[in-house]
Coordinates of C-alpha atoms and ligand atoms in Angstrom, one line a residue:
M293 CA -19.6 2.8 32.9
S294 CA -20.3 2.3 28.9
D295 CA -22.0 -0.6 27.3
W296 CA -19.9 -1.7 24.3
D297 CA -21.2 -2.6 20.8
L298 CA -19.1 -6.0 20.8
L299 CA -17.0 -8.2 22.9
L300 CA -14.4 -10.7 21.4
T301 CA -13.7 -13.8 24.6
E302 CA -11.2 -15.7 23.9
A303 CA -8.9 -14.4 21.9
R304 CA -5.5 -14.6 21.2
I305 CA -4.4 -11.5 19.2
A306 CA -1.1 -9.9 18.1
T307 CA -1.4 -6.0 19.2
M308 CA 1.6 -5.2 16.7
R309 CA 2.4 -1.7 18.9
D310 CA 4.8 -0.1 18.3
S311 CA 8.7 -1.3 20.3
A312 CA 6.6 -4.0 21.4
P313 CA 7.8 -7.2 21.0
D314 CA 7.1 -10.3 19.9
Y315 CA 4.0 -9.3 17.8
G316 CA 3.3 -7.2 21.0
V317 CA 0.8 -10.3 22.0
V318 CA -0.8 -9.7 25.0
E319 CA -1.7 -12.7 27.3
E320 CA -4.1 -15.5 27.2
P321 CA -7.1 -16.0 26.3
A322 CA -7.6 -12.7 25.2
A323 CA -10.3 -9.8 24.5
M324 CA -11.0 -6.9 23.5
A325 CA -13.9 -4.6 23.4
I326 CA -15.3 -2.3 20.6
S327 CA -18.3 0.8 20.6
D328 CA -18.7 3.4 18.2
G329 CA -15.7 1.2 16.2
H330 CA -13.1 1.8 17.5
I331 CA -11.3 -0.1 20.1
A332 CA -12.3 0.4 23.6
W333 CA -10.6 -2.0 25.5
I334 CA -8.0 -5.1 25.3
G335 CA -6.0 -6.9 27.4
K336 CA -6.2 -10.5 29.6
Q337 CA -9.5 -11.2 29.6
S338 CA -9.2 -12.5 33.4
D339 CA -8.5 -8.4 33.3
L340 CA -12.3 -7.4 32.1
P341 CA -14.3 -4.6 33.6
K342 CA -17.9 -5.7 34.1
N343 CA -19.0 -3.3 31.1
R344 CA -21.8 -4.2 29.3
A345 CA -21.9 -5.9 26.1
N346 CA -24.7 -5.7 23.1
D347 CA -23.0 -8.4 21.6
K348 CA -20.4 -10.8 22.5
R349 CA -18.8 -13.2 20.4
S350 CA -16.1 -16.1 21.3
M351 CA -12.9 -16.4 18.7
A352 CA -12.1 -19.9 19.6
G353 CA -9.2 -19.4 19.1
R354 CA -7.8 -17.7 17.5
W355 CA -5.9 -15.5 16.4
L356 CA -6.9 -11.3 15.7
T357 CA -4.1 -9.1 14.4
P358 CA -4.3 -5.4 12.9
A359 CA -6.6 -5.9 9.2
L360 CA -3.6 -5.1 6.5
I361 CA -3.0 -2.2 4.8
D362 CA -1.2 -2.0 0.9
C363 CA -0.4 1.3 1.3
H364 CA 0.6 1.0 -2.7
T365 CA -1.2 -0.5 -5.6
H366 CA -2.1 0.4 -9.4
L367 CA -5.1 -1.7 -9.4
V368 CA -7.3 0.6 -11.5
F369 CA -6.3 0.1 -14.5
G370 CA -7.4 -1.2 -18.5
G371 CA -6.2 -4.0 -20.7
D372 CA -3.2 -6.0 -19.4
R373 CA 0.5 -7.4 -20.1
A374 CA 0.5 -10.7 -20.9
R375 CA 2.7 -10.1 -24.0
E376 CA 5.1 -8.4 -22.9
F377 CA 5.0 -10.4 -19.5
E378 CA 6.6 -13.1 -23.0
Q379 CA 8.7 -10.8 -24.5
R380 CA 10.5 -9.7 -21.1
L381 CA 11.2 -13.8 -20.0
Q382 CA 12.0 -13.8 -23.6
G383 CA 15.0 -10.9 -22.3
V384 CA 14.2 -8.0 -23.6
S385 CA 14.8 -5.3 -21.0
Y386 CA 11.3 -3.3 -18.7
E387 CA 13.1 0.3 -20.3
D388 CA 13.7 -1.0 -23.3
I389 CA 10.1 -2.1 -23.3
A390 CA 8.9 1.7 -22.2
R391 CA 11.4 3.4 -24.8
S392 CA 9.6 1.3 -27.9
G393 CA 6.1 2.9 -26.9
G394 CA 5.4 0.0 -25.1
G395 CA 5.3 -0.6 -21.1
I396 CA 3.4 1.7 -19.2
L397 CA 2.3 3.5 -22.1
S398 CA 0.3 0.5 -23.5
T399 CA -1.6 0.3 -20.4
V400 CA -2.5 4.2 -20.8
Q401 CA -3.7 3.3 -23.9
A402 CA -6.1 1.0 -22.8
T403 CA -7.2 3.0 -19.9
R404 CA -7.8 5.8 -22.2
E405 CA -10.0 3.5 -23.9
A406 CA -12.0 2.1 -21.0
S407 CA -15.1 3.9 -19.5
A408 CA -15.6 4.7 -16.0
D409 CA -18.3 1.9 -15.4
E410 CA -14.9 -0.4 -17.4
L411 CA -12.4 0.3 -15.0
F412 CA -14.2 0.3 -12.0
E413 CA -15.8 -3.4 -13.0
A414 CA -12.2 -4.7 -13.5
A415 CA -10.6 -2.9 -10.5
L416 CA -12.7 -4.7 -8.6
P417 CA -12.2 -8.4 -7.9
R418 CA -8.8 -7.0 -7.4
V419 CA -10.2 -5.0 -4.5
N420 CA -12.0 -8.2 -2.8
A421 CA -9.0 -10.2 -3.8
L422 CA -7.3 -8.2 -1.5
A423 CA -10.1 -8.1 0.6
G424 CA -10.3 -12.0 1.2
E425 CA -7.0 -11.9 2.4
G426 CA -7.6 -9.6 5.2
V427 CA -6.7 -5.5 3.8
A428 CA -9.4 -3.0 5.0
T429 CA -7.2 -0.1 3.5
V430 CA -5.9 0.2 -0.3
E431 CA -3.6 2.9 -1.7
I432 CA -5.1 2.9 -5.3
K433 CA -2.8 5.6 -7.9
S434 CA -4.0 6.9 -10.6
G435 CA -1.6 7.1 -13.4
Y436 CA -2.4 5.4 -16.4
G437 CA -4.2 8.3 -17.7
L438 CA -1.9 10.8 -18.7
D439 CA -4.2 13.4 -19.4
C440 CA -7.1 15.3 -17.2
E441 CA -10.2 13.5 -18.4
T442 CA -8.8 10.1 -17.5
E443 CA -6.5 10.4 -14.3
I444 CA -9.5 12.1 -12.3
R445 CA -11.5 8.7 -14.3
I446 CA -9.4 6.9 -12.3
L447 CA -9.2 9.2 -9.3
E448 CA -12.9 9.0 -9.1
V449 CA -13.8 5.0 -9.7
A450 CA -10.9 4.4 -7.2
R451 CA -13.3 6.1 -5.1
R452 CA -16.3 4.5 -6.0
L453 CA -14.5 1.2 -5.5
G454 CA -14.0 2.7 -1.8
E455 CA -17.6 3.5 -1.8
A456 CA -19.1 -0.1 -3.0
T457 CA -16.6 -2.0 -0.4
P458 CA -16.2 -2.6 2.9
V459 CA -11.7 -1.5 1.7
D460 CA -11.5 2.2 3.0
V461 CA -9.9 3.3 -0.3
R462 CA -6.7 6.4 -0.2
T463 CA -5.7 7.6 -3.7
T464 CA -2.6 9.3 -5.0
L465 CA -2.0 10.7 -8.0
L466 CA 0.2 9.6 -9.8
A467 CA -0.4 11.2 -13.4
A468 CA 3.7 11.7 -13.0
H469 CA 3.8 8.1 -13.6
T470 CA 5.9 9.3 -16.8
V471 CA 5.7 11.7 -19.9
A472 CA 2.0 11.9 -21.8
P473 CA 2.6 10.4 -25.0
E474 CA 1.3 14.3 -26.7
Y475 CA 4.1 16.6 -25.1
E476 CA 6.7 13.5 -26.1
G477 CA 10.0 14.9 -25.9
N478 CA 8.7 17.8 -23.7
A479 CA 8.3 16.8 -20.3
D480 CA 8.8 20.0 -18.4
G481 CA 5.3 21.2 -20.0
Y482 CA 3.7 17.9 -19.6
I483 CA 4.6 18.5 -15.4
D484 CA 3.1 22.6 -16.4
L485 CA 0.3 20.5 -17.8
I486 CA -0.3 18.8 -14.1
C487 CA 0.9 21.9 -12.0
D488 CA -1.3 23.6 -13.4
E489 CA -4.4 22.4 -14.4
L490 CA -4.8 18.6 -12.9
L491 CA -3.0 19.1 -9.8
P492 CA -5.0 22.0 -8.4
R493 CA -8.1 20.6 -10.0
V494 CA -8.1 17.4 -8.4
A495 CA -6.7 19.0 -5.3
E496 CA -10.1 21.6 -5.1
Q497 CA -12.4 18.2 -5.8
G498 CA -10.7 16.6 -3.2
L499 CA -9.6 13.6 -5.4
A500 CA -6.5 12.4 -4.1
D501 CA -5.0 11.6 -0.4
A502 CA -1.7 12.5 -1.6
V503 CA 0.9 13.0 -4.9
D504 CA 3.1 10.6 -6.4
A505 CA 5.7 10.7 -9.0
Y506 CA 8.6 8.4 -10.5
C507 CA 11.9 9.7 -11.1
E508 CA 14.2 7.7 -13.2
S509 CA 15.8 7.9 -16.0
I510 CA 12.1 6.5 -18.7
A511 CA 10.4 8.9 -16.6
F512 CA 10.9 12.4 -14.4
S513 CA 14.0 14.5 -13.6
G514 CA 14.8 15.4 -9.5
P515 CA 14.4 19.4 -10.5
Q516 CA 10.7 18.0 -12.4
V517 CA 9.3 16.1 -9.2
A518 CA 10.7 18.5 -7.4
R519 CA 8.8 21.5 -9.4
L520 CA 5.8 19.5 -8.2
F521 CA 5.9 18.7 -4.9
D522 CA 6.5 22.2 -4.8
K523 CA 3.2 22.8 -5.7
A524 CA 1.0 19.4 -4.1
S525 CA 2.9 20.9 -0.6
R526 CA 1.5 24.8 -1.5
L527 CA -2.2 22.5 -1.7
G528 CA -1.6 21.4 1.6
L529 CA -0.7 17.3 -0.3
P530 CA 1.7 14.8 0.9
V531 CA 3.9 13.1 -1.3
K532 CA 6.1 10.3 -1.7
L533 CA 8.0 8.4 -4.4
H534 CA 8.5 5.9 -6.9
A535 CA 12.8 6.2 -6.1
D536 CA 15.5 4.4 -6.7
Q537 CA 13.8 1.2 -8.0
L538 CA 16.5 1.0 -11.5
S539 CA 18.7 2.9 -10.7
D540 CA 20.3 5.6 -8.3
C541 CA 19.2 8.7 -9.4
G542 CA 18.8 10.0 -5.9
G543 CA 15.3 10.1 -5.1
A544 CA 15.7 8.6 -1.5
E545 CA 17.4 12.0 -0.7
L546 CA 14.6 14.2 -2.8
A547 CA 12.0 12.3 -1.0
A548 CA 13.4 13.5 1.7
N549 CA 13.9 16.7 1.0
F550 CA 9.7 16.9 0.4
K551 CA 9.6 15.3 4.0
A552 CA 7.5 12.6 2.1
L553 CA 5.1 10.0 3.8
S554 CA 7.4 6.9 2.1
A555 CA 10.3 6.2 -0.9
D556 CA 9.1 3.2 -2.4
H557 CA 11.4 0.7 -4.7
L558 CA 14.6 1.6 -3.4
E559 CA 16.6 -1.0 -4.6
Y560 CA 19.3 1.5 -5.7
T561 CA 19.5 3.6 -2.6
S562 CA 22.5 4.8 -1.3
A563 CA 23.4 4.9 2.1
K564 CA 23.2 8.3 2.4
G565 CA 20.1 8.2 1.0
V566 CA 19.1 6.3 3.9
R567 CA 20.3 8.4 5.9
A568 CA 18.4 11.1 4.7
L569 CA 14.9 8.7 4.7
S570 CA 16.2 8.3 9.0
E571 CA 15.7 11.8 9.2
A572 CA 13.0 13.2 7.2
E573 CA 11.7 10.5 9.1
C574 CA 10.2 8.8 5.6
V575 CA 8.6 5.4 5.6
A576 CA 10.6 2.9 2.9
V577 CA 8.1 0.5 0.7
L578 CA 9.6 -2.0 -0.2
L579 CA 7.6 -3.9 -3.0
P580 CA 9.1 -7.6 -3.4
G581 CA 6.8 -8.3 -6.8
A582 CA 8.1 -5.9 -9.0
F583 CA 11.4 -7.0 -7.9
L584 CA 10.7 -10.4 -8.9
T585 CA 9.3 -9.8 -12.3
L586 CA 11.7 -7.5 -13.5
G587 CA 14.4 -10.2 -12.3
E588 CA 16.0 -7.8 -10.5
T589 CA 19.5 -8.4 -8.8
Q590 CA 19.8 -4.8 -7.2
L591 CA 18.1 -6.1 -2.9
P592 CA 17.0 -2.4 -1.4
P593 CA 19.1 -1.9 1.5
V594 CA 17.4 -3.6 3.8
D595 CA 20.7 -4.2 6.7
E596 CA 21.2 -0.1 6.3
L597 CA 17.0 0.8 6.6
R598 CA 17.0 -1.2 10.0
T599 CA 20.3 0.1 11.7
N600 CA 19.1 3.9 10.2
G601 CA 16.0 2.8 11.8
V602 CA 14.0 4.1 9.0
P603 CA 10.3 2.3 9.4
I604 CA 10.1 -0.4 6.2
A605 CA 5.5 -1.3 4.7
I606 CA 6.1 -4.8 2.2
A607 CA 2.2 -3.4 -0.8
T608 CA 1.8 -5.3 -3.7
D609 CA 2.8 -2.4 -6.4
C610 CA -0.1 -4.4 -7.8
N611 CA 0.1 -3.5 -11.4
P612 CA -0.5 -5.0 -15.0
G613 CA 3.3 -4.1 -15.4
T614 CA 5.7 -5.0 -13.1
S615 CA 3.8 -6.4 -10.7
P616 CA 0.7 -8.4 -11.6
I617 CA 0.3 -9.7 -8.2
C618 CA -2.5 -9.0 -6.3
S619 CA -2.2 -10.6 -3.0
L620 CA -0.4 -8.9 0.0
R621 CA 0.0 -12.3 1.8
T622 CA 2.0 -13.6 -1.4
A623 CA 4.3 -10.0 -1.3
M624 CA 4.6 -10.2 2.8
M625 CA 6.5 -14.1 1.9
L626 CA 8.4 -13.2 -1.1
A627 CA 9.7 -10.3 0.9
C628 CA 10.7 -12.3 3.6
R629 CA 12.0 -14.8 0.7
L630 CA 13.7 -11.9 -1.0
F631 CA 14.9 -9.4 0.6
R632 CA 15.5 -12.0 4.2
L633 CA 12.8 -9.7 6.3
T634 CA 10.9 -11.2 8.8
P635 CA 7.9 -13.1 8.8
E636 CA 7.2 -10.3 11.8
E637 CA 9.0 -7.3 9.5
C638 CA 6.7 -8.6 7.2
L639 CA 3.0 -8.2 9.5
A640 CA 4.6 -4.9 10.8
G641 CA 5.0 -3.9 7.2
A642 CA 1.6 -4.4 6.1
T643 CA 0.0 -3.4 9.1
R644 CA 1.5 -0.8 11.2
N645 CA 4.1 1.1 8.9
A646 CA 2.2 0.9 6.6
A647 CA -0.8 2.8 8.2
L648 CA 2.0 5.0 8.4
A649 CA 3.2 5.2 4.6
L650 CA -0.3 6.1 4.2
G651 CA -0.1 8.4 7.6
L652 CA -3.2 7.1 9.1
Q653 CA -0.9 6.0 11.9
D654 CA -3.2 8.0 14.7
D655 CA -5.8 5.6 13.5
R656 CA -5.0 2.8 12.5
G657 CA -2.7 0.6 11.4
T658 CA -1.8 -1.3 15.1
L659 CA -4.7 -3.3 17.6
E660 CA -4.6 -0.6 20.3
V661 CA -7.7 1.5 22.6
G662 CA -8.8 4.4 20.5
K663 CA -7.8 2.9 16.9
R664 CA -10.5 1.9 14.1
A665 CA -11.7 -1.8 14.8
D666 CA -9.8 -2.9 11.4
I667 CA -9.1 -6.7 12.9
A668 CA -8.8 -9.0 10.6
V669 CA -9.1 -12.9 12.7
W670 CA -7.1 -16.0 11.7
D671 CA -7.0 -20.0 11.6
I672 CA -3.3 -20.0 12.4
S673 CA -1.2 -21.2 15.4
H674 CA 0.7 -18.4 15.1
P675 CA 1.0 -14.4 13.4
R676 CA 4.3 -16.2 12.1
E677 CA 2.1 -17.6 9.4
L678 CA 1.1 -14.6 8.1
A679 CA 4.0 -14.5 6.0
Y680 CA 5.2 -17.9 5.0
W681 CA 0.9 -19.5 3.8
T682 CA -0.4 -17.8 0.3
G683 CA -3.4 -18.7 -1.4
T684 CA -4.8 -20.3 1.8
P685 CA -7.9 -19.2 3.3
Q686 CA -7.0 -18.7 6.4
L687 CA -8.9 -15.5 7.0
A688 CA -11.3 -16.5 9.1
E689 CA -14.0 -13.2 9.7
A690 CA -13.0 -9.6 9.4
I691 CA -13.4 -6.6 11.3
T692 CA -13.7 -3.2 9.7
G693 CA -14.4 -0.1 11.2
G694 CA -16.6 -2.4 14.1
H695 CA -18.6 -4.3 11.5
I696 CA -18.2 -8.4 10.7
T697 CA -17.5 -8.0 6.7
Q698 CA -16.0 -10.9 5.8
P699 CA -16.7 -13.8 5.2
Ligands
NIG745 O1 5.6 0.8 -8.8 N1 7.8 2.8 -11.1 C1 7.5 3.5 -11.6 N2 5.6 2.2 -11.5 C2 4.7 1.4 -11.5 C3 5.8 0.3 -12.6 C4 4.1 0.3 -13.8 C5 4.1 0.1 -15.3 O2 5.1 -0.7 -16.0 O3 3.2 -0.2 -16.4 C6 5.9 0.9 -10.6 O4 6.4 -0.6 -10.3
FE746 FE1 4.4 1.3 -8.3

């Protein structure tokens, strides 16, 4: 009988296992054993085998859930867009600001001017804020460089953030965020640059875990995105898409055609788009922070996603333009309030389905034997509280890869 590294007893455990009812709760009091950074045993404490544990801790009735996963952020950037926020409050639209050279392009300018260290120092508190509310995995996109040098700098900073914090960072190349200023009026030329130069360099250096694009009238057309995704697929990189955020451009169908990990936003996705996502087993990532900040009124097709069995994930979309929100708990609450998701759907969306959206479902996202011991320990009386309170310090402890990393 092998020894365990850590045994947690007197716990309440929501495993969030797929298709398990009621948060996958284990009968109380529950226990969990950890070895080599992974879950070695989980169940009712009275069934605990007699293995020796090197360290044993009572959870004193606290709730354990899978650590949270933020599967869509743009948190490495220079400057901010508070001035545009004021303009939008006065009625100027996001598209108008973008067309007049503001929007993403103003962040691009500030990001190009920032050194790697400046970008790192600005992003670090954002990663720490997420970690402080139980997030152990964060996806970070590039997309505010739009030239080879700055896109690579952003991805390197993102990797560094993963090394400097207990958070596991997954990086995504989003060079196709909008047309680079040097290629104004020549989106195809810019896609060529990404396909021929940037993407091969990024793939060779192992800087990105996936490739994303923004399919929209103010960004790239379906055929342009398809060309990029073809190249990414040939280089062995999974894809995902900012789809149907401001209009129905067939983004969900496009993502499905390329067997994308996820299609994100989806406010304007049609019933046909939802069926395509379902057939392709593509995750729908909903981003209520952007919906709120843009004053959007078109709701994503939540009921259709449910009836078609499309897994729904929730993320912050943390970015300076459309979602200046650095709290996954807030995104969960907003998904309940704005999209009418249930608190249980939100927790699944920030754990199990977020792992699926990153292709990490075999490794994390639920509390099951063999998975990484990424665990959030909460001072709550029921997991439904996680989508109810925001800004409340309820995280008692975080265990990441089997190690206690918070407080
Ligand atoms: O996810 N939709 C495009 N990308 C971001 C917005 C980026 C920005 O405005 O800076 C989003 O909403
Ligand atoms: Fe985004």
